[in-house]
PDB file of C-alpha atoms and ligand atoms in Angstrom:
ATOM      1  CA  MET A  18     139.527 105.460 309.904  1.00  0.00           C
ATOM      2  CA  VAL A  19     143.158 106.446 310.416  1.00  0.00           C
ATOM      3  CA  ASN A  20     144.470 103.427 308.497  1.00  0.00           C
ATOM      4  CA  VAL A  21     142.840 104.464 305.215  1.00  0.00           C
ATOM      5  CA  ILE A  22     143.968 108.101 305.096  1.00  0.00           C
ATOM      6  CA  ILE A  23     146.291 108.783 302.191  1.00  0.00           C
ATOM      7  CA  ALA A  24     146.685 112.522 302.537  1.00  0.00           C
ATOM      8  CA  GLN A  25     145.216 115.261 304.661  1.00  0.00           C
ATOM      9  CA  VAL A  26     145.780 118.962 304.268  1.00  0.00           C
ATOM     10  CA  THR A  27     143.602 121.835 305.477  1.00  0.00           C
ATOM     11  CA  ASP A  28     141.026 121.670 302.740  1.00  0.00           C
ATOM     12  CA  ARG A  29     141.493 118.175 301.369  1.00  0.00           C
ATOM     13  CA  LEU A  30     141.303 114.591 302.567  1.00  0.00           C
ATOM     14  CA  GLU A  31     142.087 111.552 300.442  1.00  0.00           C
ATOM     15  CA  LEU A  32     140.975 108.105 301.484  1.00  0.00           C
ATOM     16  CA  SER A  33     141.001 104.657 299.974  1.00  0.00           C
ATOM     17  CA  THR A  34     138.455 101.944 300.707  1.00  0.00           C
ATOM     18  CA  HIS A  35     138.608  98.240 299.982  1.00  0.00           C
ATOM     19  CA  SER A  36     134.933  97.288 300.307  1.00  0.00           C
ATOM     20  CA  PRO A  37     131.417  98.718 300.075  1.00  0.00           C
ATOM     21  CA  ALA A  38     131.172  98.249 303.854  1.00  0.00           C
ATOM     22  CA  GLN A  39     134.232 100.392 304.383  1.00  0.00           C
ATOM     23  CA  THR A  40     132.837 103.089 302.085  1.00  0.00           C
ATOM     24  CA  GLN A  41     129.643 103.023 304.153  1.00  0.00           C
ATOM     25  CA  GLN A  42     131.692 103.341 307.333  1.00  0.00           C
ATOM     26  CA  ILE A  43     133.282 106.514 305.992  1.00  0.00           C
ATOM     27  CA  GLY A  44     129.803 107.771 305.101  1.00  0.00           C
ATOM     28  CA  ASN A  45     128.572 106.908 308.561  1.00  0.00           C
ATOM     29  CA  ARG A  46     131.316 108.989 310.139  1.00  0.00           C
ATOM     30  CA  LEU A  47     130.514 111.938 307.860  1.00  0.00           C
ATOM     31  CA  GLY A  48     126.771 111.546 308.497  1.00  0.00           C
ATOM     32  CA  GLN A  49     127.303 111.895 312.245  1.00  0.00           C
ATOM     33  CA  LEU A  50     129.023 115.231 311.692  1.00  0.00           C
ATOM     34  CA  LEU A  51     126.465 116.785 309.354  1.00  0.00           C
ATOM     35  CA  GLN A  52     124.412 119.825 310.313  1.00  0.00           C
ATOM     36  CA  PRO A  53     121.410 121.569 308.766  1.00  0.00           C
ATOM     37  CA  GLY A  54     122.554 123.746 305.878  1.00  0.00           C
ATOM     38  CA  ASP A  55     125.407 121.461 304.843  1.00  0.00           C
ATOM     39  CA  VAL A  56     125.817 120.759 301.136  1.00  0.00           C
ATOM     40  CA  ILE A  57     127.657 117.582 300.175  1.00  0.00           C
ATOM     41  CA  CYS A  58     128.456 116.986 296.501  1.00  0.00           C
ATOM     42  CA  LEU A  59     129.142 113.422 295.345  1.00  0.00           C
ATOM     43  CA  ALA A  60     130.908 113.187 292.009  1.00  0.00           C
ATOM     44  CA  GLY A  61     132.133 110.133 290.133  1.00  0.00           C
ATOM     45  CA  GLU A  62     131.160 107.766 287.349  1.00  0.00           C
ATOM     46  CA  LEU A  63     128.319 105.255 287.514  1.00  0.00           C
ATOM     47  CA  GLY A  64     129.324 102.518 289.937  1.00  0.00           C
ATOM     48  CA  ALA A  65     131.928 104.683 291.663  1.00  0.00           C
ATOM     49  CA  GLY A  66     130.121 104.222 294.972  1.00  0.00           C
ATOM     50  CA  LYS A  67     128.238 107.502 295.474  1.00  0.00           C
ATOM     51  CA  THR A  68     125.008 105.852 296.557  1.00  0.00           C
ATOM     52  CA  THR A  69     126.887 103.344 298.716  1.00  0.00           C
ATOM     53  CA  LEU A  70     128.460 106.304 300.518  1.00  0.00           C
ATOM     54  CA  VAL A  71     125.047 107.971 300.859  1.00  0.00           C
ATOM     55  CA  VAL A  72     123.612 104.867 302.545  1.00  0.00           C
ATOM     56  CA  GLY A  73     126.323 105.188 305.200  1.00  0.00           C
ATOM     57  CA  ILE A  74     125.774 108.942 305.513  1.00  0.00           C
ATOM     58  CA  GLY A  75     122.040 108.427 306.019  1.00  0.00           C
ATOM     59  CA  HIS A  76     122.707 105.853 308.696  1.00  0.00           C
ATOM     60  CA  GLY A  77     125.184 108.074 310.555  1.00  0.00           C
ATOM     61  CA  TRP A  78     122.852 111.053 310.250  1.00  0.00           C
ATOM     62  CA  GLY A  79     120.116 109.003 311.883  1.00  0.00           C
ATOM     63  CA  ALA A  80     117.640 108.591 309.024  1.00  0.00           C
ATOM     64  CA  LEU A  81     114.438 107.000 310.310  1.00  0.00           C
ATOM     65  CA  GLU A  82     113.664 105.538 306.873  1.00  0.00           C
ATOM     66  CA  ALA A  83     115.677 103.048 304.815  1.00  0.00           C
ATOM     67  CA  VAL A  84     118.118 104.857 302.515  1.00  0.00           C
ATOM     68  CA  ASN A  85     118.337 103.826 298.853  1.00  0.00           C
ATOM     69  CA  SER A  86     118.974 105.184 295.394  1.00  0.00           C
ATOM     70  CA  PRO A  87     116.737 107.959 294.043  1.00  0.00           C
ATOM     71  CA  THR A  88     117.737 107.442 290.400  1.00  0.00           C
ATOM     72  CA  PHE A  89     114.137 107.173 289.208  1.00  0.00           C
ATOM     73  CA  VAL A  90     112.646 109.861 291.404  1.00  0.00           C
ATOM     74  CA  PHE A  91     115.374 112.571 291.413  1.00  0.00           C
ATOM     75  CA  VAL A  92     115.106 113.123 295.150  1.00  0.00           C
ATOM     76  CA  ASN A  93     114.560 111.127 298.342  1.00  0.00           C
ATOM     77  CA  GLU A  94     113.852 112.904 301.593  1.00  0.00           C
ATOM     78  CA  TYR A  95     114.655 111.464 305.009  1.00  0.00           C
ATOM     79  CA  SER A  96     113.994 112.641 308.551  1.00  0.00           C
ATOM     80  CA  ASN A  97     115.743 112.054 311.854  1.00  0.00           C
ATOM     81  CA  ALA A  98     114.714 112.201 315.494  1.00  0.00           C
ATOM     82  CA  GLY A  99     116.004 115.783 315.777  1.00  0.00           C
ATOM     83  CA  GLY A 100     113.494 117.030 313.198  1.00  0.00           C
ATOM     84  CA  GLY A 101     116.140 117.408 310.510  1.00  0.00           C
ATOM     85  CA  ARG A 102     115.599 116.671 306.853  1.00  0.00           C
ATOM     86  CA  LEU A 103     118.129 114.985 304.599  1.00  0.00           C
ATOM     87  CA  TYR A 104     117.692 115.459 300.851  1.00  0.00           C
ATOM     88  CA  HIS A 105     119.350 112.945 298.553  1.00  0.00           C
ATOM     89  CA  VAL A 106     119.276 114.237 294.996  1.00  0.00           C
ATOM     90  CA  ASP A 107     120.427 112.385 291.881  1.00  0.00           C
ATOM     91  CA  ALA A 108     121.037 115.082 289.286  1.00  0.00           C
ATOM     92  CA  TYR A 109     122.045 112.615 286.541  1.00  0.00           C
ATOM     93  CA  ARG A 110     119.086 113.482 284.342  1.00  0.00           C
ATOM     94  CA  LEU A 111     119.077 117.255 284.898  1.00  0.00           C
ATOM     95  CA  ARG A 112     119.967 119.265 281.808  1.00  0.00           C
ATOM     96  CA  ASP A 113     120.028 122.842 283.081  1.00  0.00           C
ATOM     97  CA  ALA A 114     119.269 125.217 285.954  1.00  0.00           C
ATOM     98  CA  ALA A 115     115.562 125.233 285.017  1.00  0.00           C
ATOM     99  CA  ASP A 116     115.460 121.450 285.514  1.00  0.00           C
ATOM    100  CA  ALA A 117     117.182 121.834 288.900  1.00  0.00           C
ATOM    101  CA  GLU A 118     114.545 124.407 289.857  1.00  0.00           C
ATOM    102  CA  SER A 119     111.724 122.162 288.712  1.00  0.00           C
ATOM    103  CA  ILE A 120     112.778 119.435 291.160  1.00  0.00           C
ATOM    104  CA  GLY A 121     112.889 122.015 293.973  1.00  0.00           C
ATOM    105  CA  LEU A 122     116.625 122.292 294.510  1.00  0.00           C
ATOM    106  CA  PRO A 123     116.481 125.995 295.553  1.00  0.00           C
ATOM    107  CA  GLU A 124     113.833 125.172 298.198  1.00  0.00           C
ATOM    108  CA  MET A 125     115.972 122.323 299.536  1.00  0.00           C
ATOM    109  CA  LEU A 126     118.927 124.700 299.816  1.00  0.00           C
ATOM    110  CA  ASN A 127     116.753 127.276 301.598  1.00  0.00           C
ATOM    111  CA  ASP A 128     115.405 124.763 304.103  1.00  0.00           C
ATOM    112  CA  THR A 129     117.051 125.741 307.405  1.00  0.00           C
ATOM    113  CA  ALA A 130     116.446 122.211 308.769  1.00  0.00           C
ATOM    114  CA  GLY A 131     117.745 120.589 305.603  1.00  0.00           C
ATOM    115  CA  THR A 132     121.026 118.944 304.625  1.00  0.00           C
ATOM    116  CA  LEU A 133     121.683 118.242 300.947  1.00  0.00           C
ATOM    117  CA  LEU A 134     123.489 115.288 299.390  1.00  0.00           C
ATOM    118  CA  ILE A 135     123.696 115.547 295.616  1.00  0.00           C
ATOM    119  CA  GLU A 136     124.986 112.969 293.129  1.00  0.00           C
ATOM    120  CA  TRP A 137     126.114 114.282 289.718  1.00  0.00           C
ATOM    121  CA  PRO A 138     126.551 117.816 291.157  1.00  0.00           C
ATOM    122  CA  GLU A 139     128.184 118.984 287.904  1.00  0.00           C
ATOM    123  CA  ARG A 140     124.705 118.885 286.337  1.00  0.00           C
ATOM    124  CA  ALA A 141     123.328 121.411 288.837  1.00  0.00           C
ATOM    125  CA  LEU A 142     126.426 123.508 289.461  1.00  0.00           C
ATOM    126  CA  ALA A 143     124.720 126.830 288.704  1.00  0.00           C
ATOM    127  CA  CYS A 144     122.267 126.214 291.560  1.00  0.00           C
ATOM    128  CA  LEU A 145     124.784 125.102 294.179  1.00  0.00           C
ATOM    129  CA  PRO A 146     126.371 127.450 296.730  1.00  0.00           C
ATOM    130  CA  PRO A 147     130.128 128.134 296.404  1.00  0.00           C
ATOM    131  CA  GLU A 148     130.727 126.799 299.924  1.00  0.00           C
ATOM    132  CA  ARG A 149     130.339 123.022 299.969  1.00  0.00           C
ATOM    133  CA  LEU A 150     132.045 119.709 300.499  1.00  0.00           C
ATOM    134  CA  TRP A 151     132.988 118.048 297.228  1.00  0.00           C
ATOM    135  CA  ILE A 152     133.632 114.307 297.264  1.00  0.00           C
ATOM    136  CA  GLU A 153     135.027 112.671 294.144  1.00  0.00           C
ATOM    137  CA  LEU A 154     134.861 108.869 294.070  1.00  0.00           C
ATOM    138  CA  THR A 155     137.016 106.911 291.669  1.00  0.00           C
ATOM    139  CA  TRP A 156     136.903 103.223 290.731  1.00  0.00           C
ATOM    140  CA  THR A 157     140.388 101.801 291.372  1.00  0.00           C
ATOM    141  CA  GLY A 158     139.505  98.077 291.225  1.00  0.00           C
ATOM    142  CA  GLU A 159     136.555  95.688 291.632  1.00  0.00           C
ATOM    143  CA  GLU A 160     136.378  96.255 295.376  1.00  0.00           C
ATOM    144  CA  THR A 161     138.457  99.369 295.833  1.00  0.00           C
ATOM    145  CA  ARG A 162     137.650 103.060 295.481  1.00  0.00           C
ATOM    146  CA  ALA A 163     139.536 106.306 296.036  1.00  0.00           C
ATOM    147  CA  LEU A 164     137.766 109.188 297.753  1.00  0.00           C
ATOM    148  CA  ARG A 165     138.994 112.720 297.340  1.00  0.00           C
ATOM    149  CA  ILE A 166     137.216 115.100 299.701  1.00  0.00           C
ATOM    150  CA  GLU A 167     137.630 118.815 299.149  1.00  0.00           C
ATOM    151  CA  ALA A 168     136.330 121.689 301.267  1.00  0.00           C
ATOM    152  CA  SER A 169     135.225 125.101 300.049  1.00  0.00           C
ATOM    153  CA  GLY A 170     134.632 127.376 303.017  1.00  0.00           C
ATOM    154  CA  GLU A 171     135.466 127.276 306.733  1.00  0.00           C
ATOM    155  CA  ARG A 172     132.556 125.054 307.773  1.00  0.00           C
ATOM    156  CA  TYR A 173     133.742 122.338 305.404  1.00  0.00           C
ATOM    157  CA  ARG A 174     137.399 122.685 306.421  1.00  0.00           C
ATOM    158  CA  GLN A 175     136.201 122.014 309.976  1.00  0.00           C
ATOM    159  CA  LEU A 176     134.225 119.030 308.727  1.00  0.00           C
ATOM    160  CA  ILE A 177     137.319 117.569 307.053  1.00  0.00           C
ATOM    161  CA  LYS A 178     139.336 118.161 310.201  1.00  0.00           C
ATOM    162  CA  MET A 179     136.739 116.272 312.260  1.00  0.00           C
ATOM    163  CA  MET A 180     136.655 113.411 309.741  1.00  0.00           C
ATOM    164  CA  GLY A 181     140.386 112.822 309.763  1.00  0.00           C
TER     165      GLY A 181
HETATM  166  P1  ADP B 217     127.053 105.169 292.081  1.00  0.00           P
HETATM  167  O1  ADP B 217     125.966 105.742 292.942  1.00  0.00           O
HETATM  168  O2  ADP B 217     128.311 105.995 292.087  1.00  0.00           O
HETATM  169  O3  ADP B 217     126.602 104.855 290.685  1.00  0.00           O
HETATM  170  P2  ADP B 217     126.726 102.746 293.636  1.00  0.00           P
HETATM  171  O4  ADP B 217     127.071 103.019 295.051  1.00  0.00           O
HETATM  172  O5  ADP B 217     125.295 102.683 293.242  1.00  0.00           O
HETATM  173  O6  ADP B 217     127.538 103.794 292.719  1.00  0.00           O
HETATM  174  O7  ADP B 217     127.395 101.388 293.177  1.00  0.00           O
HETATM  175  C1  ADP B 217     128.703 101.045 293.503  1.00  0.00           C
HETATM  176  C2  ADP B 217     128.863  99.564 293.235  1.00  0.00           C
HETATM  177  O8  ADP B 217     130.212  99.182 293.432  1.00  0.00           O
HETATM  178  C3  ADP B 217     128.020  98.725 294.171  1.00  0.00           C
HETATM  179  O9  ADP B 217     127.545  97.591 293.495  1.00  0.00           O
HETATM  180  C4  ADP B 217     129.035  98.336 295.250  1.00  0.00           C
HETATM  181  O10 ADP B 217     128.695  97.121 295.886  1.00  0.00           O
HETATM  182  C5  ADP B 217     130.293  98.186 294.422  1.00  0.00           C
HETATM  183  N1  ADP B 217     131.542  98.382 295.191  1.00  0.00           N
HETATM  184  C6  ADP B 217     132.587  97.526 295.221  1.00  0.00           C
HETATM  185  N2  ADP B 217     133.567  97.965 295.996  1.00  0.00           N
HETATM  186  C7  ADP B 217     133.142  99.160 296.509  1.00  0.00           C
HETATM  187  C8  ADP B 217     133.737 100.090 297.395  1.00  0.00           C
HETATM  188  N3  ADP B 217     134.971  99.932 297.920  1.00  0.00           N
HETATM  189  N4  ADP B 217     133.015 101.196 297.705  1.00  0.00           N
HETATM  190  C9  ADP B 217     131.784 101.390 297.184  1.00  0.00           C
HETATM  191  N5  ADP B 217     131.176 100.545 296.335  1.00  0.00           N
HETATM  192  C10 ADP B 217     131.848  99.421 295.989  1.00  0.00           C
HETATM  193 MG1   MG B 218     124.020 106.501 292.519  1.00  0.00          MG
END
């Protein structure tokens, strides 16, 4: 991990990756650190690598099911051996807070055994808690991506510290 760090300050970590596998590795590391109640926002254009990162997160978290893209179903739910639940939401098609409620986002956030990963978080911002980890992925070349990870709140500052 150390070789890809570009910058690290208390509430921010910037990484670069040069392959989908490396992006998954970063996800894997993050997935191992996740706890129930965590909210991870994944922003970035189509093809930026959000879902690729999620596959790694799911693996590191210990998902018992295969992790894939929920684009056509809004949300995929995974479980691990510890009885945790991992929600992977794709908010691309949500128009407003009522839409976010209709897919059950408030219930996912209230689930004390649940961890939330949400792609296109901008579309559900009104429903998301102010404390969260915000990851912005940017296309920098065919095989390269930049990841900017920003923490809001102490829990997520700790998470960034552990990731670095
Ligand atoms: P999103 O969910 O943001 O739309 P996906 O993860 O579904 O993005 O797709 C990213 C695409 O870019 C995949 O086809 C992946 O193989 C490719 N890719 C190439 N290089 C990288 C990289 N370094 N990190 C992540 N994805 C990459
Ligand atoms: Mg996606």
